[in-house]
XYZ file of C-alpha atoms in Angstrom:
502
model
C -89.224 -141.597 -111.935
C -92.635 -140.617 -110.481
C -94.182 -143.911 -111.904
C -91.388 -145.905 -110.175
C -92.059 -144.279 -106.859
C -95.787 -144.931 -107.232
C -95.196 -148.621 -107.915
C -92.812 -148.941 -104.879
C -95.441 -147.203 -102.720
C -98.140 -149.496 -103.939
C -96.001 -152.606 -103.235
C -95.231 -151.333 -99.720
C -98.903 -150.775 -98.904
C -99.717 -154.197 -100.393
C -97.067 -155.733 -98.167
C -98.569 -154.052 -95.117
C -101.999 -155.521 -95.981
C -100.519 -158.991 -96.530
C -98.522 -159.264 -93.258
C -101.363 -159.257 -90.841
C -102.116 -157.279 -87.723
C -98.501 -156.223 -87.052
C -98.115 -154.352 -90.258
C -101.546 -152.964 -90.571
C -100.524 -149.914 -88.484
C -96.897 -150.134 -89.699
C -95.821 -150.733 -86.014
C -93.751 -153.616 -84.785
C -95.091 -153.278 -81.320
C -98.802 -152.997 -80.814
C -101.079 -153.969 -77.860
C -101.479 -157.401 -79.378
C -97.823 -158.045 -79.929
C -96.288 -156.445 -76.825
C -94.905 -158.771 -74.143
C -98.190 -160.306 -72.639
C -96.628 -160.418 -69.175
C -96.253 -156.583 -69.129
C -99.999 -156.278 -69.695
C -100.528 -158.275 -66.481
C -98.514 -155.677 -64.445
C -100.698 -153.524 -62.163
C -99.382 -150.670 -59.940
C -102.225 -149.027 -58.122
C -100.175 -146.427 -56.276
C -99.813 -144.565 -59.570
C -103.019 -145.853 -61.173
C -106.094 -144.366 -62.675
C -107.168 -142.372 -59.564
C -103.680 -140.666 -59.497
C -103.983 -139.900 -63.201
C -107.348 -138.251 -62.550
C -105.966 -136.274 -59.668
C -103.386 -134.748 -62.039
C -106.088 -133.858 -64.475
C -108.074 -132.158 -61.646
C -104.966 -130.182 -60.654
C -104.718 -128.775 -64.296
C -108.426 -128.017 -64.237
C -108.005 -125.991 -61.053
C -105.176 -124.120 -62.578
C -107.421 -123.243 -65.430
C -110.044 -121.824 -63.093
C -112.563 -124.682 -63.294
C -114.778 -124.504 -60.230
C -114.515 -127.432 -57.772
C -115.885 -127.963 -54.236
C -112.300 -127.685 -53.107
C -109.257 -125.362 -53.960
C -106.508 -128.057 -54.129
C -105.848 -131.780 -54.371
C -104.412 -133.467 -51.333
C -102.226 -136.175 -52.567
C -102.179 -138.872 -49.876
C -101.607 -141.728 -52.362
C -97.862 -142.261 -52.191
C -95.122 -142.224 -49.558
C -93.167 -139.283 -51.095
C -92.121 -137.418 -48.046
C -90.654 -134.268 -49.491
C -93.425 -133.869 -52.032
C -95.814 -133.503 -49.085
C -93.676 -130.808 -47.249
C -91.083 -132.698 -45.192
C -87.896 -130.589 -45.009
C -84.653 -132.405 -46.060
C -82.080 -133.272 -43.420
C -79.356 -130.611 -43.475
C -76.516 -132.948 -42.858
C -77.363 -135.430 -45.480
C -77.868 -132.670 -48.100
C -74.524 -131.084 -47.072
C -72.607 -134.254 -47.630
C -74.177 -134.870 -51.044
C -73.612 -131.271 -52.020
C -69.963 -131.459 -50.963
C -69.483 -134.643 -52.971
C -71.221 -133.245 -55.996
C -69.510 -129.791 -56.099
C -66.015 -130.078 -54.381
C -65.404 -126.389 -54.438
C -67.733 -126.264 -51.515
C -65.101 -128.093 -49.447
C -63.315 -124.720 -49.161
C -66.458 -122.920 -47.789
C -66.616 -122.120 -44.064
C -70.333 -122.640 -44.285
C -70.124 -126.400 -44.030
C -69.249 -128.206 -40.879
C -66.159 -130.289 -40.542
C -67.920 -133.541 -39.979
C -69.778 -133.190 -43.281
C -66.514 -132.303 -45.024
C -64.784 -135.273 -43.519
C -67.444 -137.733 -44.750
C -67.432 -136.153 -48.205
C -63.653 -136.381 -48.529
C -63.716 -140.036 -47.303
C -66.302 -140.905 -49.925
C -64.472 -139.049 -52.716
C -61.286 -140.701 -51.884
C -62.893 -143.997 -52.507
C -64.226 -143.045 -56.054
C -62.444 -143.279 -59.305
C -61.086 -139.891 -60.266
C -62.334 -138.480 -56.925
C -65.716 -137.884 -58.464
C -69.199 -139.305 -57.811
C -69.707 -138.922 -61.568
C -67.603 -142.044 -62.105
C -68.907 -145.529 -62.033
C -68.537 -147.334 -58.670
C -68.081 -151.074 -58.268
C -71.305 -152.890 -59.169
C -72.184 -153.656 -55.495
C -71.357 -150.076 -54.531
C -68.441 -148.228 -53.061
C -66.520 -150.330 -50.578
C -66.300 -147.554 -48.014
C -70.038 -147.208 -47.980
C -70.724 -151.013 -47.836
C -68.466 -151.159 -44.839
C -70.467 -148.315 -43.206
C -73.689 -150.110 -43.888
C -72.301 -153.276 -42.347
C -71.243 -151.298 -39.199
C -74.737 -149.812 -39.048
C -76.292 -153.274 -39.108
C -73.968 -154.426 -36.357
C -74.935 -151.464 -34.117
C -78.595 -152.142 -34.797
C -78.592 -155.813 -34.221
C -75.668 -156.451 -31.873
C -74.270 -159.143 -34.228
C -71.402 -159.219 -36.789
C -72.163 -158.173 -40.429
C -69.810 -158.832 -43.397
C -69.660 -155.949 -45.691
C -69.287 -158.459 -48.660
C -72.902 -159.439 -48.027
C -74.012 -155.802 -48.607
C -75.152 -154.718 -52.077
C -76.022 -151.058 -52.535
C -78.970 -150.478 -54.884
C -81.035 -147.810 -56.513
C -83.693 -147.798 -53.867
C -84.890 -151.084 -52.264
C -87.158 -151.661 -55.284
C -84.295 -152.433 -57.624
C -82.759 -154.883 -55.122
C -86.082 -156.578 -54.654
C -86.475 -157.116 -58.350
C -82.982 -158.429 -58.713
C -83.555 -161.109 -55.992
C -86.898 -162.163 -57.487
C -85.140 -162.662 -60.759
C -82.859 -165.082 -59.069
C -85.736 -166.954 -57.635
C -87.278 -167.821 -61.095
C -87.425 -171.540 -62.203
C -86.218 -172.957 -65.427
C -88.337 -172.892 -68.619
C -90.803 -175.654 -68.695
C -90.760 -176.148 -64.903
C -93.428 -175.162 -62.519
C -93.132 -171.326 -61.962
C -91.490 -170.035 -58.792
C -93.950 -169.311 -56.066
C -93.386 -166.126 -54.061
C -95.452 -165.781 -50.892
C -96.519 -162.211 -50.352
C -98.813 -160.637 -47.757
C -102.271 -159.405 -48.649
C -102.641 -156.455 -48.370
C -99.222 -155.925 -49.983
C -97.103 -153.227 -51.645
C -97.901 -153.566 -55.352
C -94.160 -153.683 -56.331
C -94.380 -157.393 -55.361
C -97.463 -158.403 -57.383
C -96.256 -156.328 -60.254
C -92.799 -157.925 -60.392
C -94.208 -161.407 -59.992
C -96.564 -160.752 -62.952
C -93.780 -159.316 -65.079
C -91.381 -162.204 -64.416
C -94.155 -164.859 -65.015
C -93.803 -166.190 -61.422
C -96.613 -167.267 -59.301
C -98.153 -165.026 -56.617
C -98.784 -167.021 -53.443
C -101.118 -164.764 -51.330
C -101.437 -165.033 -47.594
C -103.907 -162.827 -45.731
C -102.732 -160.624 -42.777
C -104.996 -160.960 -39.702
C -106.903 -157.670 -39.670
C -108.607 -158.602 -36.334
C -105.242 -158.972 -34.678
C -103.520 -155.721 -35.776
C -102.603 -157.187 -39.167
C -100.349 -159.889 -37.681
C -99.132 -162.984 -39.710
C -101.055 -166.056 -38.771
C -98.943 -169.221 -39.342
C -102.215 -171.237 -39.994
C -102.958 -168.868 -42.828
C -99.402 -169.282 -44.116
C -99.830 -173.033 -44.062
C -103.188 -172.754 -45.941
C -101.748 -170.519 -48.576
C -98.572 -172.749 -49.117
C -100.502 -175.975 -49.405
C -102.932 -174.614 -51.829
C -100.194 -173.230 -54.100
C -98.071 -176.340 -54.337
C -100.020 -177.796 -57.275
C -99.515 -174.731 -59.434
C -96.014 -173.643 -58.458
C -92.748 -174.315 -56.625
C -92.844 -172.118 -53.492
C -89.368 -170.621 -53.067
C -89.637 -167.451 -50.945
C -91.654 -165.836 -48.138
C -91.836 -162.042 -48.368
C -92.549 -160.131 -45.121
C -93.041 -156.326 -44.931
C -92.237 -155.048 -41.482
C -93.249 -152.313 -40.520
C -96.153 -152.926 -42.899
C -97.080 -151.156 -46.098
C -100.001 -150.470 -46.574
C -101.209 -151.712 -43.165
C -98.869 -149.828 -40.741
C -98.445 -152.871 -38.433
C -95.346 -153.699 -36.483
C -94.628 -157.491 -35.949
C -93.997 -158.621 -32.447
C -90.917 -160.664 -31.566
C -93.019 -163.793 -30.878
C -94.770 -163.485 -34.286
C -91.567 -163.068 -36.041
C -90.105 -166.178 -34.413
C -93.204 -168.189 -35.608
C -92.702 -166.935 -39.157
C -89.064 -167.891 -39.101
C -89.893 -171.445 -38.001
C -92.523 -171.677 -40.652
C -90.072 -170.625 -43.322
C -87.453 -173.051 -42.032
C -89.969 -175.986 -41.898
C -90.994 -175.264 -45.478
C -87.561 -174.640 -46.974
C -88.266 -170.944 -47.932
C -85.893 -168.057 -48.301
C -87.141 -165.018 -46.251
C -87.300 -161.598 -48.118
C -87.477 -159.041 -45.327
C -88.680 -155.609 -46.521
C -87.569 -153.378 -43.673
C -87.490 -150.005 -45.272
C -89.730 -148.471 -42.535
C -87.573 -149.652 -39.628
C -87.068 -146.180 -38.292
C -90.843 -145.483 -38.397
C -92.141 -147.039 -35.124
C -94.860 -145.152 -33.273
C -96.553 -147.488 -30.790
C -95.809 -146.867 -27.116
C -93.198 -149.328 -25.901
C -92.788 -150.824 -29.287
C -89.454 -151.383 -30.976
C -88.271 -152.646 -34.392
C -86.503 -156.104 -34.667
C -84.753 -157.048 -37.826
C -85.311 -160.510 -39.105
C -81.662 -160.979 -39.113
C -81.457 -160.230 -35.380
C -84.325 -162.552 -34.382
C -83.037 -165.320 -36.668
C -79.506 -165.129 -35.250
C -80.635 -165.076 -31.673
C -82.894 -168.112 -32.213
C -79.658 -170.124 -32.866
C -79.145 -173.077 -35.069
C -80.749 -174.142 -37.335
C -82.615 -170.947 -37.845
C -79.464 -168.805 -37.735
C -78.225 -170.688 -40.834
C -81.316 -169.896 -42.941
C -81.146 -167.943 -46.179
C -82.186 -164.341 -45.643
C -82.226 -161.258 -47.744
C -83.287 -157.970 -46.255
C -83.783 -154.516 -47.705
C -83.500 -150.950 -46.646
C -83.750 -147.534 -48.305
C -83.164 -143.766 -48.003
C -86.741 -143.129 -49.241
C -88.539 -143.706 -46.063
C -87.731 -143.421 -42.323
C -86.903 -139.913 -41.222
C -84.924 -139.134 -44.416
C -87.655 -139.326 -47.072
C -85.001 -138.983 -49.850
C -87.053 -140.851 -52.528
C -85.436 -139.050 -55.487
C -81.817 -140.049 -54.669
C -82.794 -143.716 -55.120
C -80.459 -144.980 -52.425
C -80.807 -148.355 -50.749
C -79.198 -151.684 -50.037
C -79.766 -155.393 -49.459
C -77.967 -157.683 -47.135
C -77.827 -161.385 -48.340
C -76.874 -163.875 -45.671
C -76.234 -167.624 -45.774
C -76.444 -167.556 -49.513
C -74.954 -170.440 -51.521
C -71.484 -169.487 -52.941
C -72.606 -170.271 -56.541
C -75.754 -168.242 -56.105
C -73.712 -165.416 -54.550
C -71.578 -165.386 -57.700
C -74.695 -165.292 -59.858
C -76.095 -162.343 -57.882
C -72.854 -160.490 -58.425
C -73.120 -161.155 -62.110
C -76.649 -160.035 -62.390
C -75.844 -156.819 -60.435
C -72.845 -156.141 -62.729
C -75.162 -155.991 -65.743
C -76.662 -152.844 -64.240
C -73.163 -151.308 -63.950
C -73.757 -149.623 -60.594
C -76.411 -147.993 -58.445
C -76.530 -144.182 -58.455
C -73.449 -142.894 -56.583
C -75.260 -139.854 -55.236
C -77.818 -142.295 -53.818
C -74.995 -144.255 -52.343
C -73.731 -141.156 -50.658
C -77.251 -140.481 -49.199
C -77.323 -144.099 -47.969
C -73.968 -143.533 -46.258
C -75.379 -140.538 -44.235
C -78.012 -142.888 -42.963
C -75.547 -145.611 -42.062
C -72.945 -143.173 -40.754
C -74.700 -140.210 -39.197
C -73.176 -137.533 -36.993
C -72.074 -139.016 -33.540
C -72.179 -137.299 -30.198
C -69.416 -134.599 -29.953
C -69.304 -133.891 -33.740
C -70.397 -130.399 -34.929
C -73.615 -131.603 -36.687
C -74.848 -134.035 -34.052
C -77.255 -131.773 -32.150
C -78.834 -130.299 -35.134
C -79.074 -133.695 -36.874
C -80.831 -135.212 -33.841
C -83.101 -132.241 -33.518
C -84.234 -132.660 -37.137
C -84.536 -136.451 -37.025
C -86.540 -136.331 -33.674
C -88.835 -133.583 -35.010
C -89.709 -135.673 -38.188
C -90.358 -138.896 -36.268
C -92.271 -137.213 -33.377
C -94.428 -135.358 -35.817
C -95.213 -138.618 -37.751
C -96.063 -140.290 -34.396
C -98.498 -137.483 -33.610
C -100.158 -137.775 -36.977
C -100.394 -141.574 -36.785
C -102.388 -141.303 -33.549
C -104.540 -138.520 -34.949
C -105.438 -140.413 -38.161
C -106.292 -143.626 -36.222
C -108.480 -141.863 -33.683
C -110.422 -139.854 -36.249
C -111.056 -142.769 -38.590
C -112.371 -144.793 -35.661
C -114.703 -142.008 -34.569
C -116.699 -142.258 -37.866
C -119.521 -144.719 -38.186
C -118.754 -147.363 -40.865
C -115.046 -146.923 -40.641
C -112.551 -149.069 -38.712
C -108.871 -148.548 -38.441
C -106.079 -150.513 -36.715
C -103.508 -148.550 -34.850
C -100.787 -147.113 -37.150
C -97.857 -148.674 -35.246
C -95.237 -148.028 -37.906
C -94.499 -147.021 -41.581
C -96.327 -144.121 -43.139
C -99.814 -145.289 -43.780
C -103.221 -146.011 -42.466
C -105.398 -148.750 -44.131
C -108.920 -148.186 -42.750
C -111.750 -150.519 -43.527
C -114.954 -148.919 -44.853
C -118.460 -150.096 -45.064
C -119.963 -149.377 -48.440
C -123.708 -149.520 -48.940
C -125.110 -152.258 -51.192
C -126.601 -149.686 -53.647
C -123.126 -148.142 -54.044
C -121.646 -151.668 -54.690
C -124.220 -152.205 -57.345
C -123.424 -148.831 -59.023
C -119.734 -149.692 -58.975
C -120.479 -152.935 -60.842
C -122.453 -151.114 -63.473
C -119.481 -148.806 -63.998
C -117.012 -151.813 -64.125
C -115.141 -150.569 -61.026
C -114.241 -152.250 -57.646
C -116.576 -150.852 -55.004
C -113.612 -149.260 -53.127
C -112.288 -147.730 -56.371
C -115.724 -146.237 -56.960
C -115.631 -144.865 -53.440
C -112.102 -143.396 -53.857
C -112.987 -141.761 -57.232
C -116.069 -140.142 -55.657
C -113.931 -139.013 -52.736
C -111.474 -137.402 -55.150
C -114.123 -135.684 -57.198
C -116.001 -134.342 -54.147
C -113.122 -133.439 -51.798
C -109.893 -133.391 -53.766
C -108.460 -136.133 -51.608
C -106.385 -138.661 -53.522
C -105.972 -142.119 -51.788
C -105.525 -145.655 -53.210
C -108.297 -148.116 -53.119
C -107.640 -151.295 -50.997
C -108.305 -153.474 -54.098
C -104.973 -152.119 -55.448
C -103.173 -153.849 -52.574
C -105.397 -156.872 -52.151
C -107.848 -157.518 -49.396
C -110.111 -160.255 -48.185
C -113.165 -160.732 -50.349
C -116.171 -158.711 -49.118
C -114.117 -156.208 -47.378
C -113.199 -152.759 -48.563
C -110.312 -150.388 -47.650
C -108.233 -147.506 -48.847
C -104.577 -146.517 -48.058
C -103.815 -142.992 -47.055
C -100.359 -141.577 -46.076
C -99.879 -139.780 -42.759
C -97.205 -137.637 -44.531
C -98.940 -134.254 -45.097
C -98.193 -131.654 -42.521
C -100.413 -131.669 -39.387
C -102.756 -128.890 -40.471
C -103.149 -130.490 -43.875
C -103.867 -133.803 -42.187
C -106.512 -132.133 -39.999
C -108.071 -130.644 -43.223
C -107.898 -134.031 -44.945
C -109.682 -135.732 -42.112
C -112.379 -133.039 -41.861
C -113.082 -133.350 -45.510
C -113.076 -137.091 -45.426
C -115.586 -137.302 -42.532
C -118.016 -135.002 -44.260
C -117.702 -136.990 -47.473
C -118.166 -140.369 -45.799
C -121.361 -139.276 -44.018
C -122.697 -137.794 -47.223
C -121.686 -140.721 -49.358
C -123.343 -143.262 -47.024
C -126.562 -141.253 -46.780
C -126.742 -140.980 -50.599
C -126.408 -144.640 -51.274
C -128.008 -146.333 -48.203
């Protein structure tokens, strides 16, 4: 018996040797056999610097001496992780829907209970633990449509609303629809540079073509139609341009597009037969004096025909704004003027995912259907909402002013969203040192910043930037005192770094 086993083992080892690279390790999937498109995916927001920040946190816990006592994570827009307090009303409604015994408690206001009962009545088995329809619960889709009507002053058909697990899932679903047939030129997706890396990562994963257009840093990161034209014309030989993505308010740049700028962008998209993908997840985060957010749908509608008949898909989320509920993964997209056949295919594609998280749908409903004047929760809700937005506005101004007070640092006003994207001057010797280490100059700068101060930010090269310029993205989310500490540490570091490498 032993001899038989030895012969079988010998044959197996021989088979492994004969079947090439895949079986040398005995693994079906290796780095050489994994989907090559996956290897092209890059996501800087959670990249090497963030991994190193986590390692430093462990080192600090073990008592390793550093020039600082804690890591300040300013790399990602995770509101609650940086200290933002959850909204009471939203959490009450989600809690009531999750554990229905709480509906008997006198500790919860009637308006929260009413909303919870309304949502539960629309679920199967009166439980948010059951699947919803694939586009989401109808009652919540109707609430989202009503929210959009109040925001824009124009009708919204709830059948055009698709709830999603955050805006990211909806964006990926739409990009999948945009792909071209095998053997044809790849679909071209126009995205801003700098951009949120979800877009470049998804384009790479799907084998589509990234068509980059540069935002105008000298004009508060506005969209320049001449730059859009340049980008589009250069791309036509290598792809079939199909969509124009706009992030407004901007991530990572913090800009807010003017009404005039949006009208020009819409005309450009119409003239070049492009679908507009409007990432509007920061629509509540507007800080500029006298500024206001306009949705692409509102602007397009009010421009009249033919623009009002254009294909537009817009996105929103519970993760940003004043809510900051990233973990619930609540969001939606509104798809207007979509071909009926494509609409059916979109529904099919969504059905494969069964349904978005129902607790996330409930959170989205609290954004779309908040307490109204006269209801028990209205005053406390408005107080909490106003506090969050006013605090962010204060920090936006503080960050902009301090960055611009430092020699070698320039920062456009943070007019919206949750980030600043300052431009930094890096000495030539530091650039050469970065090349020796195989790093982008701004990545080298950000690694040094982390090691010396404990500040974790994301290098501009992770978002894209004009050649020869260097930036980094920082959130404005940490509490005011922590932001002050971050800015103080940063200023000291930048002066020291510049002196060391000049």
